CSV table of C-alpha atoms in Angstrom, one decimal:
chain,number,residue,atom,x,y,z
V,1,MET,CA,44.5,91.9,-15.1
V,2,PRO,CA,46.3,91.7,-18.5
V,3,GLU,CA,47.9,88.9,-17.8
V,4,ALA,CA,44.5,87.0,-17.1
V,5,ARG,CA,43.1,88.2,-20.8
V,6,SER,CA,46.2,86.8,-22.1
V,7,ASP,CA,45.8,83.6,-20.9
V,8,TYR,CA,42.1,83.8,-22.0
V,9,GLY,CA,43.5,84.2,-25.7
V,10,SER,CA,46.0,82.0,-25.6
V,11,ASN,CA,43.3,79.1,-24.5
V,12,ALA,CA,41.2,80.1,-26.8
V,13,LEU,CA,43.8,80.4,-29.8
V,14,SER,CA,44.5,76.6,-28.5
V,15,ALA,CA,40.9,75.7,-28.7
V,16,ALA,CA,40.3,77.1,-31.9
V,17,MET,CA,43.3,75.0,-33.6
V,18,THR,CA,42.2,72.1,-31.9
V,19,PHE,CA,39.1,72.5,-33.1
V,20,ALA,CA,40.7,72.7,-36.8
V,21,VAL,CA,42.5,69.8,-36.3
V,22,ALA,CA,40.0,67.9,-35.2
V,23,VAL,CA,37.7,68.5,-38.2
V,24,ALA,CA,40.6,68.1,-40.5
V,25,ALA,CA,41.6,65.0,-39.5
V,26,PHE,CA,38.2,63.5,-39.2
V,27,ALA,CA,37.3,64.9,-42.6
V,28,LEU,CA,40.8,63.4,-44.0
V,29,LEU,CA,40.0,59.9,-42.3
V,30,GLY,CA,36.7,60.0,-44.0
V,31,HIS,CA,38.1,60.6,-47.4
V,32,TRP,CA,40.3,57.9,-47.3
V,33,LEU,CA,38.0,55.4,-46.1
V,34,ASP,CA,35.5,56.5,-48.8
V,35,GLU,CA,38.4,55.6,-51.5
V,36,LYS,CA,38.9,52.6,-49.9
V,37,LEU,CA,35.3,51.5,-49.5
V,38,ASP,CA,34.0,53.1,-52.5
V,39,SER,CA,31.2,54.9,-50.4
V,40,SER,CA,31.8,58.5,-51.7
V,41,PRO,CA,30.9,61.0,-50.1
V,42,TRP,CA,28.9,59.7,-47.0
V,43,LEU,CA,32.0,59.0,-44.9
V,44,LEU,CA,33.5,62.5,-45.7
V,45,VAL,CA,30.5,63.6,-44.6
V,46,VAL,CA,30.4,61.6,-41.3
V,47,GLY,CA,33.8,62.4,-40.8
V,48,CYS,CA,33.1,66.1,-40.9
V,49,VAL,CA,30.1,65.8,-38.3
V,50,LEU,CA,32.0,64.0,-35.9
V,51,GLY,CA,35.1,66.6,-36.3
V,52,THR,CA,32.7,69.3,-35.9
V,53,ALA,CA,30.9,67.8,-32.8
V,54,GLY,CA,34.0,66.6,-31.1
V,55,GLY,CA,35.9,70.2,-31.7
V,56,MET,CA,32.9,72.0,-30.5
V,57,LEU,CA,32.7,69.9,-27.3
V,58,HIS,CA,36.5,70.7,-26.6
V,59,LEU,CA,36.0,74.3,-27.5
V,60,ILE,CA,33.2,74.7,-25.1
V,61,ARG,CA,34.3,72.9,-22.4
V,62,LYS,CA,37.7,74.7,-22.8
V,63,LEU,CA,36.2,78.4,-23.0
V,64,ALA,CA,33.4,77.9,-21.0
V,65,PRO,CA,34.2,75.2,-17.9
V,66,GLU,CA,31.5,76.3,-16.1
V,67,THR,CA,28.3,75.1,-18.3
V,68,PHE,CA,29.5,71.2,-17.4
V,69,SER,CA,29.5,70.0,-14.4
V,70,ARG,CA,31.6,66.7,-13.4
V,71,ARG,CA,29.8,63.1,-13.1
V,72,GLY,CA,27.7,62.7,-10.6
V,73,GLU,CA,27.7,66.4,-9.3
V,74,ARG,CA,24.3,67.9,-9.6
V,75,ARG,CA,24.1,71.8,-9.5
V,76,LYS,CA,21.8,73.7,-7.7
V,77,PRO,CA,19.4,75.9,-9.4
V,78,SER,CA,21.2,79.1,-7.8
V,79,GLU,CA,24.5,77.9,-9.7
V,80,ARG,CA,22.9,77.2,-13.0
V,81,GLY,CA,21.0,80.4,-13.2
V,82,ASP,CA,17.6,79.2,-12.2
V,83,ALA,CA,15.5,81.4,-10.2
């Protein structure tokens, strides 16, 4: 049983690092584009929002894969928790 808990911990750490890198990368890209296009701070804000959204999507898919179904696959009400 401790091995499964360890796997979940490593998955959580991996997902958290990916989230942080996504936000930082998009923020840096937005900042760089702001400097090039003299549009400060709008592209930085857009980069932060996109990085956060992408990072959260990856975080949820990594840590709670049962919340997303595969394309074209419909869940039965009993699988979603609906009555």
